[in-house]
Coordinates of C-alpha atoms in Angstrom, one line a residue:
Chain A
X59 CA 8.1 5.7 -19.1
X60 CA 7.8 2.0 -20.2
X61 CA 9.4 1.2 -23.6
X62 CA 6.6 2.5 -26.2
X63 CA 5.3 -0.5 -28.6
X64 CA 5.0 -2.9 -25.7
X65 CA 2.2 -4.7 -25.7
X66 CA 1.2 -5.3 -21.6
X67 CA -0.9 -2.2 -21.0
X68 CA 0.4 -0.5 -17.5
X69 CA -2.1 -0.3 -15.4
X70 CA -2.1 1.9 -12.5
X71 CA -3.4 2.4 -9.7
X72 CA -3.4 5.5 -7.2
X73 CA 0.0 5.7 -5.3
X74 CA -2.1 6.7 -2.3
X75 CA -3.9 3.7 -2.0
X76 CA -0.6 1.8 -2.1
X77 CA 1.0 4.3 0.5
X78 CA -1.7 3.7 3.3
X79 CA -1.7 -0.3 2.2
X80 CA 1.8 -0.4 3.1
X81 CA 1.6 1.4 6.1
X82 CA -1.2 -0.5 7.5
X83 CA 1.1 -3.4 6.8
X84 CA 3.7 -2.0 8.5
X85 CA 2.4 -0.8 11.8
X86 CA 0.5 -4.2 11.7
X87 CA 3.9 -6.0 11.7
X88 CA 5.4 -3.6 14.5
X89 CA 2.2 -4.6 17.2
X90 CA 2.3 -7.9 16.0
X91 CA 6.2 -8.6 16.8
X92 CA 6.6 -6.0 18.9
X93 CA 10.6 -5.9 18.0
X94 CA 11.7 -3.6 15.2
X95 CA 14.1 -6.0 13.8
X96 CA 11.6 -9.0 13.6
X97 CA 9.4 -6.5 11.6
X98 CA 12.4 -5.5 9.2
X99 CA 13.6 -8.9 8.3
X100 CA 9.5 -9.7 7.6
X101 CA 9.0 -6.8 5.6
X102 CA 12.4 -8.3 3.4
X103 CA 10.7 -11.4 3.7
X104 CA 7.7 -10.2 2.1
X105 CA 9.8 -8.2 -0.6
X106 CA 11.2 -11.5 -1.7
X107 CA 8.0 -12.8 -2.2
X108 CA 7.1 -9.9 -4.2
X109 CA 10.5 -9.8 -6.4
X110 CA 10.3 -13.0 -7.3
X111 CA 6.9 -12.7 -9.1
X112 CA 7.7 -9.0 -10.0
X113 CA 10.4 -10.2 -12.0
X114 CA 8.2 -12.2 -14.5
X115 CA 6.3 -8.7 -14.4
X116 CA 9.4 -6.9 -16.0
X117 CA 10.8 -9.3 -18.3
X118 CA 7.3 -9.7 -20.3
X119 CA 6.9 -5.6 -20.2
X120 CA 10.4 -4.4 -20.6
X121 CA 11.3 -7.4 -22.9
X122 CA 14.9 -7.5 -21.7
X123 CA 17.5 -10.0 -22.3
X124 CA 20.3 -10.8 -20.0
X125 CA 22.5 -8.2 -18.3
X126 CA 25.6 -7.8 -19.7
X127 CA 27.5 -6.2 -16.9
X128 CA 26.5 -5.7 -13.4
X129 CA 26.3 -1.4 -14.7
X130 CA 23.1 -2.6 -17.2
X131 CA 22.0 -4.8 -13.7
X132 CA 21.5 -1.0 -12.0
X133 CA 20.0 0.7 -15.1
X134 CA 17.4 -2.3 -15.1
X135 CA 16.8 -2.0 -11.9
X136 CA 16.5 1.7 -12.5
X137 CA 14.0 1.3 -15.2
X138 CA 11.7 -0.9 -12.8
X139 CA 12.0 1.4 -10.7
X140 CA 10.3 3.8 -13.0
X141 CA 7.8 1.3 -14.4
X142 CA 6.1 -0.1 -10.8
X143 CA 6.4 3.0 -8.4
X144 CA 6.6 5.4 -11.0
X145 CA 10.4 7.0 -9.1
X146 CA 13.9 7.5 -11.1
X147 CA 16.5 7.0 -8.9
X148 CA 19.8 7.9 -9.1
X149 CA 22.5 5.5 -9.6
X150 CA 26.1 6.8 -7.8
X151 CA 28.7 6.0 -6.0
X152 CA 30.0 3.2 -7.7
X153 CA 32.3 1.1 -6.4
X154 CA 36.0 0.5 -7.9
X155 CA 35.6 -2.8 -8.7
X156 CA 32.3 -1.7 -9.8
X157 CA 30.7 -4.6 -7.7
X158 CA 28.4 -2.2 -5.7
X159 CA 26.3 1.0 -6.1
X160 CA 23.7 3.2 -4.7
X161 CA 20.5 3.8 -5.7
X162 CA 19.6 7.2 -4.6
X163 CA 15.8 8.2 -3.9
X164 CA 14.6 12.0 -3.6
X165 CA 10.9 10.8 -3.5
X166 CA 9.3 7.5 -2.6
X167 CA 6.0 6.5 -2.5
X168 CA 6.3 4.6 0.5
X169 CA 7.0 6.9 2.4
X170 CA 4.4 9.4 1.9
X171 CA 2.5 10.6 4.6
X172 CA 5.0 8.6 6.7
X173 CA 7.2 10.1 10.2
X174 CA 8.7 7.4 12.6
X175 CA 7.9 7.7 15.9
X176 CA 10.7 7.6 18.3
X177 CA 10.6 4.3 19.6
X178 CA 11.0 2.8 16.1
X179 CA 14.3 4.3 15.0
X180 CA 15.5 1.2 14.0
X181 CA 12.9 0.4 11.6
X182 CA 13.9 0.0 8.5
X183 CA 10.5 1.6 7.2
X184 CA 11.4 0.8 3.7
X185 CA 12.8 -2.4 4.1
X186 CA 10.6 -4.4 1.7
X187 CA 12.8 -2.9 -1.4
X188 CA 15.5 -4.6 -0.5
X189 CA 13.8 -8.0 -0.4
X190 CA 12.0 -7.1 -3.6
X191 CA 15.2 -6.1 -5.2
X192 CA 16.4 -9.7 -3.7
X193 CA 14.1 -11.9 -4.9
X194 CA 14.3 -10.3 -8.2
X195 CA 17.4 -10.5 -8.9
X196 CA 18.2 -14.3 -8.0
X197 CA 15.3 -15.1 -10.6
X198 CA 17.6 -14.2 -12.9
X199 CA 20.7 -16.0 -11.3
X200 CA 22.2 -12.9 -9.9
X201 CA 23.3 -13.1 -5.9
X202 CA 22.9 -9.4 -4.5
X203 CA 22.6 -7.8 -1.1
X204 CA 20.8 -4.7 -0.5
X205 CA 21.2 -2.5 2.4
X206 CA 19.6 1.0 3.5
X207 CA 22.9 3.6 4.1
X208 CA 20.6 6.7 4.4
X209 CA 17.0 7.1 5.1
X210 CA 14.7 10.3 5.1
X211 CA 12.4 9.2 7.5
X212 CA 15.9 9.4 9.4
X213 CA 16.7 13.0 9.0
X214 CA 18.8 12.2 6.5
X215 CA 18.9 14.0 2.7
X216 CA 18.6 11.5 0.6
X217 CA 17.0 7.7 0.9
X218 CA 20.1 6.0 -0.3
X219 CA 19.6 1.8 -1.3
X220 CA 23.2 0.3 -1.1
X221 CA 22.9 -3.1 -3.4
X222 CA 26.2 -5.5 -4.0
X223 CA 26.7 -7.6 -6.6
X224 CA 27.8 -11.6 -4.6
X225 CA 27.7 -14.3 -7.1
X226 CA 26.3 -15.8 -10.5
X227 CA 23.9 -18.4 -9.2
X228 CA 23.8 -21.8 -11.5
X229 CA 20.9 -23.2 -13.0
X230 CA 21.8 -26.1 -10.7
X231 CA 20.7 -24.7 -7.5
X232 CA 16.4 -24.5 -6.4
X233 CA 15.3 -21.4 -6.3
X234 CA 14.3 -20.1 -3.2
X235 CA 15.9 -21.9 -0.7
X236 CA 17.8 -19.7 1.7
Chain B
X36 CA 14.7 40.8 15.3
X37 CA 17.7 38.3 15.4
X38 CA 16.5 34.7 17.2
X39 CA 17.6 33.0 20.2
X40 CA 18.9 29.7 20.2
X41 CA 18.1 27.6 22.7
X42 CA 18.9 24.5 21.2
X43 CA 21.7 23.4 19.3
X44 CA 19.7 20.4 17.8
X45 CA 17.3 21.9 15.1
X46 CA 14.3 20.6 15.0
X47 CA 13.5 18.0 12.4
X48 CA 11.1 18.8 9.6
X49 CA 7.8 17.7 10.7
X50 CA 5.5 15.9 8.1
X51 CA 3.2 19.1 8.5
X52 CA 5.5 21.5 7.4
X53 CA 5.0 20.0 3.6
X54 CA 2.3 21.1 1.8
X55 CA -0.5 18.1 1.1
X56 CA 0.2 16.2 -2.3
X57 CA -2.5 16.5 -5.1
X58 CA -2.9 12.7 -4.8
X59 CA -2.2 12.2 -8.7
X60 CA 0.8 10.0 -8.0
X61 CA 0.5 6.3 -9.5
X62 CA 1.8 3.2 -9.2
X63 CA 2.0 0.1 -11.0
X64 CA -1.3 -2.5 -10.6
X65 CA 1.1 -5.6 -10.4
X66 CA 3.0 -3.6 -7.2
X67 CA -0.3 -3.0 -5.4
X68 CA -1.8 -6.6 -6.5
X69 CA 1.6 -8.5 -5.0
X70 CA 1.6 -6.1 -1.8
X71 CA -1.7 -6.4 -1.1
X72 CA -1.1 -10.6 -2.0
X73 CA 1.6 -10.5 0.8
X74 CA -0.8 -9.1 3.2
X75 CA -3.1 -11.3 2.9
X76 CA -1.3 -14.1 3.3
X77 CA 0.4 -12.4 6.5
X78 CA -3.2 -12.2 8.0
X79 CA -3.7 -15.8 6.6
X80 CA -0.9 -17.5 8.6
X81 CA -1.9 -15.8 11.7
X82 CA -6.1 -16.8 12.0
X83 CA -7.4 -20.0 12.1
X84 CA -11.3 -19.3 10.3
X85 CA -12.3 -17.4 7.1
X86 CA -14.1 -15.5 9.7
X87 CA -10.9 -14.3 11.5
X88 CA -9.0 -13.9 8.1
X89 CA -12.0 -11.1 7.3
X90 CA -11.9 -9.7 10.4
X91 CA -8.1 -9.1 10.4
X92 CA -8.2 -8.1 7.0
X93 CA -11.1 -5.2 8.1
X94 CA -8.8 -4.2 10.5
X95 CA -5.7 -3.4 8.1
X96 CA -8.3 -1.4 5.7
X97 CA -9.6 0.0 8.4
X98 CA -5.9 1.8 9.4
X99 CA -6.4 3.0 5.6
X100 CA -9.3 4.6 6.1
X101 CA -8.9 6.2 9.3
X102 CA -6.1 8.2 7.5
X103 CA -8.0 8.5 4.0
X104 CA -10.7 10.3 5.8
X105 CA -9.2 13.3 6.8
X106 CA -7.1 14.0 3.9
X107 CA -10.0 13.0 1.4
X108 CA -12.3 16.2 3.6
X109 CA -8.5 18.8 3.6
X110 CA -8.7 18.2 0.2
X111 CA -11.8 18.2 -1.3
X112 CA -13.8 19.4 1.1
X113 CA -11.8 22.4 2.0
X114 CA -12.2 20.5 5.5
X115 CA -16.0 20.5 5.6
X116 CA -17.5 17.3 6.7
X117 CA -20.7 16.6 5.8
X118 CA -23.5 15.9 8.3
X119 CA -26.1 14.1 6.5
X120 CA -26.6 10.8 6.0
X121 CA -27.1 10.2 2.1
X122 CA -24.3 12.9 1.1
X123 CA -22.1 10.9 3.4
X124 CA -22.8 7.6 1.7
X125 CA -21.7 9.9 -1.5
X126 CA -19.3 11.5 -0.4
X127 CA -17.7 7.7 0.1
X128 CA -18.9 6.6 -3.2
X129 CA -18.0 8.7 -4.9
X130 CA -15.4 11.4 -3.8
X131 CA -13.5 8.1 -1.7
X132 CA -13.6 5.5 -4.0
X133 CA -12.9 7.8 -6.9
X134 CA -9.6 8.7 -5.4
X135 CA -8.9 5.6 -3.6
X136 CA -9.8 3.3 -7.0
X137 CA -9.9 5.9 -9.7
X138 CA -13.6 5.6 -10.4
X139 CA -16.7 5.7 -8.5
X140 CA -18.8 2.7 -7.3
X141 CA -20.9 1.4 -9.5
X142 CA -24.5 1.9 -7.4
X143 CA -25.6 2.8 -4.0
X144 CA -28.9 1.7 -2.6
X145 CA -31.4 1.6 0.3
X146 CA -32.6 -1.6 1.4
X147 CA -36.6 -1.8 0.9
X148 CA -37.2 -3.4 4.3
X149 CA -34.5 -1.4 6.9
X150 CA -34.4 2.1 7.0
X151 CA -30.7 1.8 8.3
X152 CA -29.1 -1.2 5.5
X153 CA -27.4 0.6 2.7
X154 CA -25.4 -1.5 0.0
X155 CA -22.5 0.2 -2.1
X156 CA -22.0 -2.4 -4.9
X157 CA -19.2 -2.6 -7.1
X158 CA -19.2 -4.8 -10.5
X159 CA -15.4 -5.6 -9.9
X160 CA -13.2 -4.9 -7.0
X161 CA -9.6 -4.1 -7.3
X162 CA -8.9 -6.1 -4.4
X163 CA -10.8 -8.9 -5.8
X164 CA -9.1 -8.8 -9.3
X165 CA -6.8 -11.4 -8.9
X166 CA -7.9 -13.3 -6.1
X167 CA -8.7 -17.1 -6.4
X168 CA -10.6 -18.0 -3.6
X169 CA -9.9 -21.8 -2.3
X170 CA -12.4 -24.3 -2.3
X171 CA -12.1 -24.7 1.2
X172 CA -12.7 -21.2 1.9
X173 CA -15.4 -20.3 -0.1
X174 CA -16.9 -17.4 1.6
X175 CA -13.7 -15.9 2.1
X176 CA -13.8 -12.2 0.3
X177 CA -10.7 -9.9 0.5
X178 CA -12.8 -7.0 -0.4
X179 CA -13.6 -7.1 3.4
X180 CA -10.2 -4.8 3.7
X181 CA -12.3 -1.9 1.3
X182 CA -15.5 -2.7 3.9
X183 CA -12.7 -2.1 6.6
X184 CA -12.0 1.2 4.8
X185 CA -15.2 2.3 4.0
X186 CA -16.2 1.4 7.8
X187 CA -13.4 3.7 9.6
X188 CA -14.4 6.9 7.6
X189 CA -18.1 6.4 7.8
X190 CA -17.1 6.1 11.5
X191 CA -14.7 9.0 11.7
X192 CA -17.0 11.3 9.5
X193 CA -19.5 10.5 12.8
X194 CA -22.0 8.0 11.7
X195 CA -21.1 4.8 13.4
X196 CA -21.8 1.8 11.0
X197 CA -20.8 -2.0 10.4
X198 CA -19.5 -2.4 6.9
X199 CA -19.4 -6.1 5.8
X200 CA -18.6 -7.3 2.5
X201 CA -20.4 -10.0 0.3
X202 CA -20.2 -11.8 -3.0
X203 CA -24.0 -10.3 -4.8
X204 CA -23.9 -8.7 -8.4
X205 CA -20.1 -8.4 -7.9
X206 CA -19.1 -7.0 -4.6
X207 CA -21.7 -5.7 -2.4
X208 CA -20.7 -3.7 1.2
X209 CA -23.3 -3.7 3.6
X210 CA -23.8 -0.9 5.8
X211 CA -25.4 -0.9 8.6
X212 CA -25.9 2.4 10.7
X213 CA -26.5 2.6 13.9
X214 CA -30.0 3.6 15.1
X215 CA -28.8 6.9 16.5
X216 CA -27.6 7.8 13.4
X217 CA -30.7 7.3 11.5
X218 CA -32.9 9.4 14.1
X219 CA -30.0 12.1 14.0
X220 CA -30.7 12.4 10.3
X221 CA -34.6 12.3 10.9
X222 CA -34.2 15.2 13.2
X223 CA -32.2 17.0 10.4
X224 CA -34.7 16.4 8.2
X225 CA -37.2 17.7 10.0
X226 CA -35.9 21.0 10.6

């Protein structure tokens, strides 16, 4: 739930609608590269996009200041979680120099109604989170990488998001440019 | 009775095997709005005319509503299709776009002067919401991704149509049956 007393009303829309959008997206981007790797790094690609506006998004709701440590970085991200796809991950596995962690989905709303055929086992069917997560982040001079470790669509139990903490950005340096 | 194994690999849970969601789940407008931004401005950079843009766009909705369709009749049709021609054009304005866009279309109507024209119009579309059309592409209308939706389940529920969509009293879709269609539903009628 969004912080009660904000002013932006949430507006929704159905997940479904979304789901199918997404997908149509992504099996668009498979015929049209036909290489599963050029289709992962577009769908990051995209996610940047999206991150970078999203963030604007989740400062004016959220109202949130800076993050003090990189632990209230994963709780944000955590709470955006739960304002735009409506999902609580889990946040685990923390590293020892608690640089790194894992966000760890049961349910995603990407990926229902979603199996992988065989010949796109390397897809990274998600992969658009990680851009989002991204672009998001360097708005608000933070470096990250983010990195699928486990995948449902992959047999696997849990959809696991790995995301690292690299470096502070300056002010100096245009956003963007990569 | 104890089973065999045959295999040591177990199968994977197929997609099947879990039971059909109510379709209640929601996201966030601004998540939709920038996903659906991003594609399209994928379609963008790969056609050269507004024309081609529509076209590609029709194509993505239609992938929607090729899927839409059946789950739309499982679920609230207890997997009855219908087979006549108006309650088809309800059944997509209201049943679809009420799940699809959380209300139904504003009107549906029958063109005075072709038994087969039938426009669904819609005051504001979501897709449309925060779209700024360029000068330079002033016909363009991203609402031709719902016209690709509504299009593929007309199609799939059995009555071929073209769905276009155009800028009159909001958003307007145009559907156009085929002929066959509108003597199939003659026949039925006459019964």
């Amino acid at each position: 739930m969004s912080r009660t007393g904000t002013k932006l009303d949430a507006k929704k829309v159905n997940s479904e609608l979304f789901t199918l959008t997404y997908g149509a997206l992504v099996a668009q981007l498979i015929k049209d590269y036909e290489n599963v790797e050029d289709a992962n790094k577009q769908l990051e690609r995209m996610g940047y996009n999206i991150g970078i506006r999203l963030i604007e998004d989740f400062l004016a709701r959220t109202g949130s200041g800076r993050c003090y440590d990189f632990r209230d970085t994963a709780e944000k991200i955590q709470s955006g979680f739960k304002i735009f796809l409506g999902i609580t991950p889990s946040i685990t596995n923390w590293s020892p120099a608690g640089d790194e962690f894992s966000l760890c989905f049961e349910t995603n709303p990407l990926t229902e109604f979603v199996e992988l055929p065989d010949n796109c086992s390397n897809l990274k069917y998600c992969n658009i989170l990680t851009g989002v997560l991204r672009g998001a982040c360097e708005m608000v001079q933070m470096e990250i990488a983010c990195w699928f470790v486990q995948d449902q669509l992959k047999n696997d139990n849990i959809t696991e998001l790995r995301v690292k903490f690299v470096k502070r950005l300056e002010d100096a340096i245009p956003a963007g440019e990569d | 009775m104890s089973s065999i194994t045959i295999s040591a690999i177990r199968p994977r849970t197929s997609i099947l095997d879990k039971s059909l969601s109510k379709g209640k789940g929601e996201v966030s407008l601004s998540c939709f709005a920038l996903l659906f931004s991003e594609l399209v401005q994928y379609c963008q950079n790969r056609v050269y005319t507004v024309p081609e843009l529509q076209n590609k766009l029709a194509e993505m909705g239609a992938e929607v509503g090729h899927r839409i369709t059946d789950l739309l009749v499982m679920r609230e049709k207890n997997g009855k299709r219908e087979i006549k021609l108006l309650n088809v054009l309800l059944f997509v304005k209201s049943t679809m776009w009420k799940s699809l866009f959380g209300r139904e279309a504003d009107k549906l109507e029958h063109a005075n002067d072709d038994e087969r024209t039938y426009y669904i119009i819609e005051k504001e579309s979501l897709v449309n919401k925060f779209v700024s059309v360029p000068k330079d592409k002033g016909s363009l209308n991203c609402a031709s991704f719902v016209a690709g939706i509504v299009e593929a389940v007309l199609c799939d529920c059995g009555f071929p149509a073209k769905v276009t969509a155009h800028w009159h009293k909001g958003t307007t879709y145009m559907v156009k049956f085929d002929d066959a269609v509108v003597a199939r539903d003659k026949q039925l009628e006459d019964r």
